[in-house]
PDB file of N, CA, C and O in Angstrom, chain B, residues numbered from 101:
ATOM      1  N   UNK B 101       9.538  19.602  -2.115  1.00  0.00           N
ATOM      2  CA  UNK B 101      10.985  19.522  -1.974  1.00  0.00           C
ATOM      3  C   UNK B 101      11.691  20.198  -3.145  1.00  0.00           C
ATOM      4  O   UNK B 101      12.703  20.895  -3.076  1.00  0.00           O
ATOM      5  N   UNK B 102      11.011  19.887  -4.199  1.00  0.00           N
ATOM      6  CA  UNK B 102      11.773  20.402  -5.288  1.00  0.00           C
ATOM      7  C   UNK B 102      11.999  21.910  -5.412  1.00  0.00           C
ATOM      8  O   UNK B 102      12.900  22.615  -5.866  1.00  0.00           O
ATOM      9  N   UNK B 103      10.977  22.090  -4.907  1.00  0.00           N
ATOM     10  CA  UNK B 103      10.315  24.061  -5.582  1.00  0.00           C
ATOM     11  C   UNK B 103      11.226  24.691  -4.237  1.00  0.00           C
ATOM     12  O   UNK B 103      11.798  25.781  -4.252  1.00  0.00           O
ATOM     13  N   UNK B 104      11.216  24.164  -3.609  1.00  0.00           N
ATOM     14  CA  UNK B 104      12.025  24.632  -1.917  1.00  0.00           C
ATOM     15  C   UNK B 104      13.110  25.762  -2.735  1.00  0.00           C
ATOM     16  O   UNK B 104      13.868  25.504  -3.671  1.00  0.00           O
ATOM     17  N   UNK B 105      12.869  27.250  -1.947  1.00  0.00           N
ATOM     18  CA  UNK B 105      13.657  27.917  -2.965  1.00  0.00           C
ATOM     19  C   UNK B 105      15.099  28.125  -2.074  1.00  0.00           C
ATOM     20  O   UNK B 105      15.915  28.918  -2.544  1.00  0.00           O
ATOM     21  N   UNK B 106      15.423  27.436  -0.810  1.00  0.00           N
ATOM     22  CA  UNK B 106      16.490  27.140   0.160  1.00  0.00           C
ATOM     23  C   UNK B 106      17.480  25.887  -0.860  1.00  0.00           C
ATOM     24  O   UNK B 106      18.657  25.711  -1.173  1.00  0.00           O
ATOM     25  N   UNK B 107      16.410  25.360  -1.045  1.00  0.00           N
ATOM     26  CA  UNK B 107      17.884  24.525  -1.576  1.00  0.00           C
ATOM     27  C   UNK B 107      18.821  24.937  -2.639  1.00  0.00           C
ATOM     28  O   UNK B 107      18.607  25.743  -3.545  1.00  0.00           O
ATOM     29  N   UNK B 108      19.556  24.474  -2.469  1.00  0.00           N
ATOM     30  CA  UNK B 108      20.998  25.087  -3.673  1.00  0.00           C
ATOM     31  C   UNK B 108      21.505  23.469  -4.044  1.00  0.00           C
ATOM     32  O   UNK B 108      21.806  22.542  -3.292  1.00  0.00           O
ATOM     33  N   UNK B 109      21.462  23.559  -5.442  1.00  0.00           N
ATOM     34  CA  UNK B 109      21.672  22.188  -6.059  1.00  0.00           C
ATOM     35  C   UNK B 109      22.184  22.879  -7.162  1.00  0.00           C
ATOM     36  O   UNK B 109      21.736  23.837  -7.792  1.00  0.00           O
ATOM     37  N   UNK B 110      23.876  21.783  -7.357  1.00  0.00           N
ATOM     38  CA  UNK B 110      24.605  22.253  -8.814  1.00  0.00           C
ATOM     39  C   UNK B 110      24.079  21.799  -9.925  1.00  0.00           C
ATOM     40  O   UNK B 110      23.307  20.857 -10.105  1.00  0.00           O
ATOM     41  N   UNK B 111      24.593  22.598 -10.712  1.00  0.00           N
ATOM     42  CA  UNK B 111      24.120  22.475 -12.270  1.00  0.00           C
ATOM     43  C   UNK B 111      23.503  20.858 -12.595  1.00  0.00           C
ATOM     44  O   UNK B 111      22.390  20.798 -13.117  1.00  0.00           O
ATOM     45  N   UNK B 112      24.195  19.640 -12.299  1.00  0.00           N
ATOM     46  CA  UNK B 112      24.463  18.617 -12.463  1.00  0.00           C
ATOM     47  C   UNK B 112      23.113  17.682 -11.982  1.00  0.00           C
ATOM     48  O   UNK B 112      22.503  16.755 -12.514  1.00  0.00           O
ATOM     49  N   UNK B 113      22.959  18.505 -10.546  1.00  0.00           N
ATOM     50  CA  UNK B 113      21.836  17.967  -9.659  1.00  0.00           C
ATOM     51  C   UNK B 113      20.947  18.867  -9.819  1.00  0.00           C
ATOM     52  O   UNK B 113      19.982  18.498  -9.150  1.00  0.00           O
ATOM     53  N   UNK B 114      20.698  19.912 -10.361  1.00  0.00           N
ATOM     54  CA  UNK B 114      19.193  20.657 -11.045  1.00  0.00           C
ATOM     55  C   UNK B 114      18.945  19.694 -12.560  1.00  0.00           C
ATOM     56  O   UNK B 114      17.840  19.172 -12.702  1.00  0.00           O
ATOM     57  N   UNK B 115      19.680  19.559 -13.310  1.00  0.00           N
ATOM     58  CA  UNK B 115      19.538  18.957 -14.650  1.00  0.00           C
ATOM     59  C   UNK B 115      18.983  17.698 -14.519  1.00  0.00           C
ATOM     60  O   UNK B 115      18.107  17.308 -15.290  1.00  0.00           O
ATOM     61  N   UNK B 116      19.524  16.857 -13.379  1.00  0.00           N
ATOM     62  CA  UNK B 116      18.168  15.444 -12.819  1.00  0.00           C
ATOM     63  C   UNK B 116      16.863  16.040 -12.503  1.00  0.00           C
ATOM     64  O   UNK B 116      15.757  15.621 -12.842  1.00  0.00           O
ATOM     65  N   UNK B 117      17.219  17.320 -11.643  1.00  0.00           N
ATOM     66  CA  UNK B 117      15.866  17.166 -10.905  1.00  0.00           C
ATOM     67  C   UNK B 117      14.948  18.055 -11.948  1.00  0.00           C
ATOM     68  O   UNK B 117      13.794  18.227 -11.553  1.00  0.00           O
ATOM     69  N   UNK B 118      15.237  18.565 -13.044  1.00  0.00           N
ATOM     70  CA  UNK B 118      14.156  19.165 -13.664  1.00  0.00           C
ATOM     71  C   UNK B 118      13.919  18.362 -15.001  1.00  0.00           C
ATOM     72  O   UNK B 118      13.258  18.894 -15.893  1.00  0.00           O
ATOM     73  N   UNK B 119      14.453  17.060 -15.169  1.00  0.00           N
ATOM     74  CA  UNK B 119      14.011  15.974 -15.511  1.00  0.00           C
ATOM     75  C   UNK B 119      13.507  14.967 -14.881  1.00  0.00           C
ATOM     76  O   UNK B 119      13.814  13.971 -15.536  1.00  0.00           O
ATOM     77  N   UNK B 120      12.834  14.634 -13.869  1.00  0.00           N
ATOM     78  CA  UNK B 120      12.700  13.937 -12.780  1.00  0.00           C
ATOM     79  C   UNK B 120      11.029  14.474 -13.148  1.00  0.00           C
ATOM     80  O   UNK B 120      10.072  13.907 -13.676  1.00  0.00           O
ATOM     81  N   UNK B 121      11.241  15.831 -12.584  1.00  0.00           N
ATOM     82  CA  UNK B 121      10.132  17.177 -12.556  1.00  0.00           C
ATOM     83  C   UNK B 121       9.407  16.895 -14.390  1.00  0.00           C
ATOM     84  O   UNK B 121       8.196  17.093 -14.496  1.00  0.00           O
ATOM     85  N   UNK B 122       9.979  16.577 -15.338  1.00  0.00           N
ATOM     86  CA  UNK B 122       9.209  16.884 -16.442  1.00  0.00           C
ATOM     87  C   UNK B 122       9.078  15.100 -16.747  1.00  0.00           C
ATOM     88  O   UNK B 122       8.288  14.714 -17.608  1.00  0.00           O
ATOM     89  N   UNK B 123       9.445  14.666 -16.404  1.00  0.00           N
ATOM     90  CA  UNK B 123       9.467  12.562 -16.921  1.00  0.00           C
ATOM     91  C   UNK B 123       9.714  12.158 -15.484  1.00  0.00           C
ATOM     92  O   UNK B 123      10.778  11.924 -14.912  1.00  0.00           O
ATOM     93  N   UNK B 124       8.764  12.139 -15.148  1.00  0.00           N
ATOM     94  CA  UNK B 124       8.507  11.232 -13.458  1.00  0.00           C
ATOM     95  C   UNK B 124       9.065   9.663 -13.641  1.00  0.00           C
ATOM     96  O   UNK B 124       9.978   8.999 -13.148  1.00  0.00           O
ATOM     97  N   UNK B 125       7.671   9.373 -14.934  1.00  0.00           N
ATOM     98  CA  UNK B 125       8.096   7.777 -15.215  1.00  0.00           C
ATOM     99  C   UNK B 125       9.767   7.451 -15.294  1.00  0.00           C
ATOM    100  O   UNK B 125      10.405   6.520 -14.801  1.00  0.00           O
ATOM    101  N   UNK B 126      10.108   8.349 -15.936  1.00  0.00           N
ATOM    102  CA  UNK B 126      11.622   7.737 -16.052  1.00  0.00           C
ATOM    103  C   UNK B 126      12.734   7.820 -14.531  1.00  0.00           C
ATOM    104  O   UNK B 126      13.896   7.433 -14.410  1.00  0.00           O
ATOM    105  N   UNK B 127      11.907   8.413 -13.630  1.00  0.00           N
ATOM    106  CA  UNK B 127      12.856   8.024 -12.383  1.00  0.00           C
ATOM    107  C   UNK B 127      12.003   6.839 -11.718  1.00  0.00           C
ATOM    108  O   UNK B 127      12.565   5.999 -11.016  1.00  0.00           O
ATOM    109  N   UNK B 128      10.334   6.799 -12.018  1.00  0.00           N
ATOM    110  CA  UNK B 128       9.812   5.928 -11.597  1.00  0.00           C
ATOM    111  C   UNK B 128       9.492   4.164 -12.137  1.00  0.00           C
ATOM    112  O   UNK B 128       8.640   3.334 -11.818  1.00  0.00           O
ATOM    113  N   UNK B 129      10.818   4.161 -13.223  1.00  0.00           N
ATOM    114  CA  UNK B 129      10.692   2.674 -14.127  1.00  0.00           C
ATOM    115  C   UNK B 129      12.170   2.555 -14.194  1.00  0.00           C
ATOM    116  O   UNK B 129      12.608   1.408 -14.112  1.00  0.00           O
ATOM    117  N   UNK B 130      12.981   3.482 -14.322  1.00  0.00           N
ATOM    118  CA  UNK B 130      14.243   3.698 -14.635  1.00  0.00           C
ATOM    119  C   UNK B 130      15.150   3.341 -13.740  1.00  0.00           C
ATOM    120  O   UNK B 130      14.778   3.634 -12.603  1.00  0.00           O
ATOM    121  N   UNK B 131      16.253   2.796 -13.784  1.00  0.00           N
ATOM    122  CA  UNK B 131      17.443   2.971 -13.083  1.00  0.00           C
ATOM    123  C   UNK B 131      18.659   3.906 -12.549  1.00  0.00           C
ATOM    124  O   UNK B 131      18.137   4.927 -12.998  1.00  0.00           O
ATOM    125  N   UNK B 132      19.617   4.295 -12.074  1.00  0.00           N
ATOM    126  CA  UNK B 132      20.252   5.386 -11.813  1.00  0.00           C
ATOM    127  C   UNK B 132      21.387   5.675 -12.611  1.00  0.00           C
ATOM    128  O   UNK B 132      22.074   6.679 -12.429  1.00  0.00           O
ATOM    129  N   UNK B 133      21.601   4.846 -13.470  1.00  0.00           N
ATOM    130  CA  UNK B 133      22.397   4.462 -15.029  1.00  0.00           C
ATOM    131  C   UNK B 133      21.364   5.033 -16.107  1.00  0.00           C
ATOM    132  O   UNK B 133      21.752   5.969 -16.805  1.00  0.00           O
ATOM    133  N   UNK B 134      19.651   4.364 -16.345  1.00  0.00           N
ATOM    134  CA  UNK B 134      19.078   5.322 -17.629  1.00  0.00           C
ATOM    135  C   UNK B 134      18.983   6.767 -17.109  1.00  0.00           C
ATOM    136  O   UNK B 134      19.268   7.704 -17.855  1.00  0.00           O
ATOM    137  N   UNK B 135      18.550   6.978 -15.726  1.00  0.00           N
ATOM    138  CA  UNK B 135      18.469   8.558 -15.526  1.00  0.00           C
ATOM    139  C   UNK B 135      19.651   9.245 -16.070  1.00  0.00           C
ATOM    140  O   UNK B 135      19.722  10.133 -16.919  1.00  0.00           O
ATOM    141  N   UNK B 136      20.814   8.472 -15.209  1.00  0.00           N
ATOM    142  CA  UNK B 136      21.995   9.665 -15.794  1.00  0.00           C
ATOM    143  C   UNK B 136      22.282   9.895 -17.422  1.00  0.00           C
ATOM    144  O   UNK B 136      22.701  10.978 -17.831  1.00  0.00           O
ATOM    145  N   UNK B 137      21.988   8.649 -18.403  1.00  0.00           N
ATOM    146  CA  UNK B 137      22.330   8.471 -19.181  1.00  0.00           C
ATOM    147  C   UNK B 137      21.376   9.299 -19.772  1.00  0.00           C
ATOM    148  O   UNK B 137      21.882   9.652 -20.837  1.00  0.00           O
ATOM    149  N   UNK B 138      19.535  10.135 -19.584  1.00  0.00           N
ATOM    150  CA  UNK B 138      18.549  10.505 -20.129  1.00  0.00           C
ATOM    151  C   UNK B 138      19.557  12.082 -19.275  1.00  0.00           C
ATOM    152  O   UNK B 138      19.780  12.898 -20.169  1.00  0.00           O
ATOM    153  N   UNK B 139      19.909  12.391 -18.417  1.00  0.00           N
ATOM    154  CA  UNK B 139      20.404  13.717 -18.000  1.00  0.00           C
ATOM    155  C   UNK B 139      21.952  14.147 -18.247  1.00  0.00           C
ATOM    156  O   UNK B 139      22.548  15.023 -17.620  1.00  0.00           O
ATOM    157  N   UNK B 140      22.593  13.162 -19.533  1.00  0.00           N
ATOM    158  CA  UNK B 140      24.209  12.950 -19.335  1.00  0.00           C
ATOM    159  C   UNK B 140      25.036  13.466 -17.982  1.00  0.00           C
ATOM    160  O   UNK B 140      25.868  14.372 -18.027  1.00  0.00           O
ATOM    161  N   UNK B 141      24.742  12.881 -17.007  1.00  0.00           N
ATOM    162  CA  UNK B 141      25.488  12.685 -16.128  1.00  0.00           C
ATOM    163  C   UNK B 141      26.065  11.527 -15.498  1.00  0.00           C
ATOM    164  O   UNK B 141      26.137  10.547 -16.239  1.00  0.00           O
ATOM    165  N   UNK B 142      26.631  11.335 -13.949  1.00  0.00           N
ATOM    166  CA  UNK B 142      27.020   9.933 -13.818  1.00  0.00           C
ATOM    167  C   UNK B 142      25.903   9.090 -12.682  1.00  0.00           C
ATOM    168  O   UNK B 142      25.421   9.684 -11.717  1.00  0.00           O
ATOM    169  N   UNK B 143      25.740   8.290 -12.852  1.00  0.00           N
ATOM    170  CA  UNK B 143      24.728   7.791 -12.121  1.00  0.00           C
ATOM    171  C   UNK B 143      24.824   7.808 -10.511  1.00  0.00           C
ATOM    172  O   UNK B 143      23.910   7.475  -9.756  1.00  0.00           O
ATOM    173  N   UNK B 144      26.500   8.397 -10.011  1.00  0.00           N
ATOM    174  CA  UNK B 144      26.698   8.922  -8.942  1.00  0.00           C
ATOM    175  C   UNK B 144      25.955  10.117  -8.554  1.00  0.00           C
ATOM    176  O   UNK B 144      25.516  10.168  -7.405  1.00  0.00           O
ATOM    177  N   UNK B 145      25.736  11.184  -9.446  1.00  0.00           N
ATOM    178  CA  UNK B 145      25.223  12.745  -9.280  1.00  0.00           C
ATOM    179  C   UNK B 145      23.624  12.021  -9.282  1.00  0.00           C
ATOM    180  O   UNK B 145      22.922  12.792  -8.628  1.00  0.00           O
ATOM    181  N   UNK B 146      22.842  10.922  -9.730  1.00  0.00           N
ATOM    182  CA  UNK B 146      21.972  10.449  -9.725  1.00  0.00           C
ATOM    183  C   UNK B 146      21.192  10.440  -8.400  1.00  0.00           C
ATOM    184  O   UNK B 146      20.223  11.109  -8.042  1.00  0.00           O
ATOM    185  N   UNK B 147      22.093   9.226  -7.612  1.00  0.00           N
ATOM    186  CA  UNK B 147      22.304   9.085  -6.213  1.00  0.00           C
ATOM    187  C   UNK B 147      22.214   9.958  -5.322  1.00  0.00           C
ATOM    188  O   UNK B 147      21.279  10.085  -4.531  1.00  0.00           O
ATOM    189  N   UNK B 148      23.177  10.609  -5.395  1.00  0.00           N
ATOM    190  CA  UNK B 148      23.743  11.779  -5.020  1.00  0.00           C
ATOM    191  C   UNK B 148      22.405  12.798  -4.844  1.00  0.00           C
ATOM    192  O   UNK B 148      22.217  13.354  -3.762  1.00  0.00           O
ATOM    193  N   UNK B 149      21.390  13.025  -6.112  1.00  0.00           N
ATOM    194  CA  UNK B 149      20.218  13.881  -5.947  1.00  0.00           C
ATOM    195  C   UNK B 149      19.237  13.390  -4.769  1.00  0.00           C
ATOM    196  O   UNK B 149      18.729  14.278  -4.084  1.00  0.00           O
ATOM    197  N   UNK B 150      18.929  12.041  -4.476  1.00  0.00           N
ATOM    198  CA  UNK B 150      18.020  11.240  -4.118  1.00  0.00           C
ATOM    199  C   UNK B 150      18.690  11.563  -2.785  1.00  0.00           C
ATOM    200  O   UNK B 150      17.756  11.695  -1.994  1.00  0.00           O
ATOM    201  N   UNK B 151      20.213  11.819  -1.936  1.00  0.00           N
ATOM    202  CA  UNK B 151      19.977  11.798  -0.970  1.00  0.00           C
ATOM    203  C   UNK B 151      19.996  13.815  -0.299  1.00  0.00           C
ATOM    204  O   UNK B 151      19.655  14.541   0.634  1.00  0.00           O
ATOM    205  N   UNK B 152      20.391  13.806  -1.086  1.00  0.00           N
ATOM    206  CA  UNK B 152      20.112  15.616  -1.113  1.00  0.00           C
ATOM    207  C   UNK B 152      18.693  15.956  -0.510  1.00  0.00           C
ATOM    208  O   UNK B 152      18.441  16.603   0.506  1.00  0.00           O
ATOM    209  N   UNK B 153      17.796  15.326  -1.441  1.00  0.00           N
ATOM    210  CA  UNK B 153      16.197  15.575  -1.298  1.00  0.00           C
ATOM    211  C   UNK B 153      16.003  14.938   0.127  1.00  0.00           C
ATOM    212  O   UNK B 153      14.851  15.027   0.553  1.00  0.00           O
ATOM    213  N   UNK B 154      16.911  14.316   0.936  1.00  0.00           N
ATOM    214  CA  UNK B 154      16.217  13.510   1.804  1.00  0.00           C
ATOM    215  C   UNK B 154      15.681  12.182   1.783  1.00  0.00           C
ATOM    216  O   UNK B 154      14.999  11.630   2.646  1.00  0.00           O
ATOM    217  N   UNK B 155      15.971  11.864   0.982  1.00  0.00           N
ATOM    218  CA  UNK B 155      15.840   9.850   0.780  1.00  0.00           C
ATOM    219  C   UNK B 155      17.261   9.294   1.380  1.00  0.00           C
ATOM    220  O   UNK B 155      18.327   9.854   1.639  1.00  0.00           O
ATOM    221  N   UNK B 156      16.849   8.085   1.474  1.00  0.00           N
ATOM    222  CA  UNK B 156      17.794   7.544   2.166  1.00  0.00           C
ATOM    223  C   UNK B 156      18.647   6.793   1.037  1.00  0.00           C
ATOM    224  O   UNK B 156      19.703   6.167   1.130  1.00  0.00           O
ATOM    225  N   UNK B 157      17.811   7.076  -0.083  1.00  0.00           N
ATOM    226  CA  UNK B 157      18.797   6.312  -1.760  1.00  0.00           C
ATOM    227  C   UNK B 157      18.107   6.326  -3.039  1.00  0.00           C
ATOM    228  O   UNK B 157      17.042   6.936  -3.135  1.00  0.00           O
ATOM    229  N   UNK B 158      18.604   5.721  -4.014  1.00  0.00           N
ATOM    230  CA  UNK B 158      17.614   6.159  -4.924  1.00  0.00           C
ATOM    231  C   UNK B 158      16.404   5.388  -4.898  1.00  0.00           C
ATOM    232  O   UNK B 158      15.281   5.868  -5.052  1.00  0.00           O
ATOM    233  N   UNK B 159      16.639   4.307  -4.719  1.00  0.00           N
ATOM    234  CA  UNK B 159      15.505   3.252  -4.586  1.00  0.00           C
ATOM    235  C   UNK B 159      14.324   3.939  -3.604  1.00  0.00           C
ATOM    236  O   UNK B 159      13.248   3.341  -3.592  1.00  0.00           O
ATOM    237  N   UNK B 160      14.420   4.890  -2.957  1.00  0.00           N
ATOM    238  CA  UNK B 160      13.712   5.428  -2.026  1.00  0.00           C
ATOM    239  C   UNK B 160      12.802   6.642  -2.912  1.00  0.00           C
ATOM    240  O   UNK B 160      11.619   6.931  -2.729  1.00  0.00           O
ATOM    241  N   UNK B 161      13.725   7.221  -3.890  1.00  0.00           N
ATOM    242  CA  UNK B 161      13.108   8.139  -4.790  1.00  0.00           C
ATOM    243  C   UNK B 161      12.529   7.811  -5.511  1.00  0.00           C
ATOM    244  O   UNK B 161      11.466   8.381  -5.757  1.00  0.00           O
ATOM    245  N   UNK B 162      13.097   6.349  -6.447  1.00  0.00           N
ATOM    246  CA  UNK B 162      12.087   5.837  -7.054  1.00  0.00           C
ATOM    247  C   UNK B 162      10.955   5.684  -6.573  1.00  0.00           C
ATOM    248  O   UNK B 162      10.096   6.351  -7.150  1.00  0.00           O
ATOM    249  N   UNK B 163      10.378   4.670  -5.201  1.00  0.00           N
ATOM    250  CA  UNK B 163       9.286   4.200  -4.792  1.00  0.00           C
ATOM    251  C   UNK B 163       8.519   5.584  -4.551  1.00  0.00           C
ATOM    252  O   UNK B 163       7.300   5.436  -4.461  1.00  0.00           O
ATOM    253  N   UNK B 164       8.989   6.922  -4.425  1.00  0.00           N
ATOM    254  CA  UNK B 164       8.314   8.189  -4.105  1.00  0.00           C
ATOM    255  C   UNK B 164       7.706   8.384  -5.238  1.00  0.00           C
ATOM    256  O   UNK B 164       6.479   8.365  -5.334  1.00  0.00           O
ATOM    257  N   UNK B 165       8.678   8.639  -6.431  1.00  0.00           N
ATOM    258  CA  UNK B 165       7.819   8.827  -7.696  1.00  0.00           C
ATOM    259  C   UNK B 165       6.951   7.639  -8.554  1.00  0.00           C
ATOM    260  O   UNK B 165       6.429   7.945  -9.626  1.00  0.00           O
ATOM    261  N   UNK B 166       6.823   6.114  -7.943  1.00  0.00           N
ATOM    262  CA  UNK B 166       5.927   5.249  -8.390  1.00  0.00           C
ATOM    263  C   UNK B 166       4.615   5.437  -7.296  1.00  0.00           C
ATOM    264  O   UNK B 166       3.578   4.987  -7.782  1.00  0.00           O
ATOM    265  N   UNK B 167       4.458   5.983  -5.985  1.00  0.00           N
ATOM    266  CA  UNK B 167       3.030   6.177  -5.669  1.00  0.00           C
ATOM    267  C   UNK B 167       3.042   7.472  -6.364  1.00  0.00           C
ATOM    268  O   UNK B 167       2.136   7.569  -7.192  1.00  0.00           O
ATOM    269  N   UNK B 168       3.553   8.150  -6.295  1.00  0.00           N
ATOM    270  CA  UNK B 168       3.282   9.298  -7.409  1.00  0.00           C
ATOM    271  C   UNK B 168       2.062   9.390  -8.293  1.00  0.00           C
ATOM    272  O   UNK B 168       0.957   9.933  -8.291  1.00  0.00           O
ATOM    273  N   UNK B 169       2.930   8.456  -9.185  1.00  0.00           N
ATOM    274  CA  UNK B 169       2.549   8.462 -10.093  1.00  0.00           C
ATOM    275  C   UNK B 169       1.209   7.338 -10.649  1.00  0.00           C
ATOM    276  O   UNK B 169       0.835   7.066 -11.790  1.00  0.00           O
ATOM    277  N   UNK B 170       0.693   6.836  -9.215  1.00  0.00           N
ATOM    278  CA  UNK B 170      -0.293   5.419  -9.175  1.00  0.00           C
ATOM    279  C   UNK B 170      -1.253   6.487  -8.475  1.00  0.00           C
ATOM    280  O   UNK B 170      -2.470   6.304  -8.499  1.00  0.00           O
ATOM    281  N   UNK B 171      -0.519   7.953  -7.657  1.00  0.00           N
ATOM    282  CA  UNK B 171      -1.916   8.638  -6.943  1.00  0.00           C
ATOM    283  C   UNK B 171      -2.443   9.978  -8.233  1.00  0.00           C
ATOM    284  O   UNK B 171      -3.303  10.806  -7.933  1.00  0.00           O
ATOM    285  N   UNK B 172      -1.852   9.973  -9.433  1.00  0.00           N
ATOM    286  CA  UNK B 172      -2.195  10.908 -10.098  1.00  0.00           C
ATOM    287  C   UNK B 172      -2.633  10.115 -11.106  1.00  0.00           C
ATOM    288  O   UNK B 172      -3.232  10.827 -11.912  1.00  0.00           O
ATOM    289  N   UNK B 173      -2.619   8.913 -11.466  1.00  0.00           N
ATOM    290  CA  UNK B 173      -3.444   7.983 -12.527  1.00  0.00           C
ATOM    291  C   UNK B 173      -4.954   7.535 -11.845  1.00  0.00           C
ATOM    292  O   UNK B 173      -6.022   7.307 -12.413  1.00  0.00           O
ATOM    293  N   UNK B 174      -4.651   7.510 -10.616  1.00  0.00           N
ATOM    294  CA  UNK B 174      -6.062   6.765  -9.865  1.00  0.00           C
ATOM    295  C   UNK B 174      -7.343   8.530  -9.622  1.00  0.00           C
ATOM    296  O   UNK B 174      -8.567   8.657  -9.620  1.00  0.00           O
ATOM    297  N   UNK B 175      -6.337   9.391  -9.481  1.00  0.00           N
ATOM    298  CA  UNK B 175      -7.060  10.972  -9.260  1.00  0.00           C
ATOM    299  C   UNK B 175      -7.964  10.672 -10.731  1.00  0.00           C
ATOM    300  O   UNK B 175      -8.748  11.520 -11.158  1.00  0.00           O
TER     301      UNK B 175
END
């Protein structure tokens, strides 16, 4: 989803997602308040990324990047 070179995401919503992309854990422990606050943005543009990608919220992105990150510790 990320690398998708169709999508067009503003400045605001690339700056989550290529922190997302380099600190998984922190979308996968974190809230949509520390993300924005680790990407200075508002925890709306947070949201806002999670349904862009196709989640239905963030809580949905989170749980994406916690098997994530339970299928690349168990690899």
């Amino acid at each position: 989803m990320f690398a998708c070179r169709t999508l067009k995401l503003s400045k605001q919503l690339e700056r989550v997602a290529r922190t997302a992309l380099a600190k998984p854990d922190l979308v996968a422990f974190g809230s949509t308040r520390s993300v924005a606050v680790a990407c200075s943005v508002s925890p709306t543009t947070v949201a806002r990324l999670a349904t862009v990608l196709g989640f239905d919220s963030f809580r949905d992105l989170k749980l994406f990047f916690q098997q994530h990150l339970r299928r690349v510790s168990n690899s």
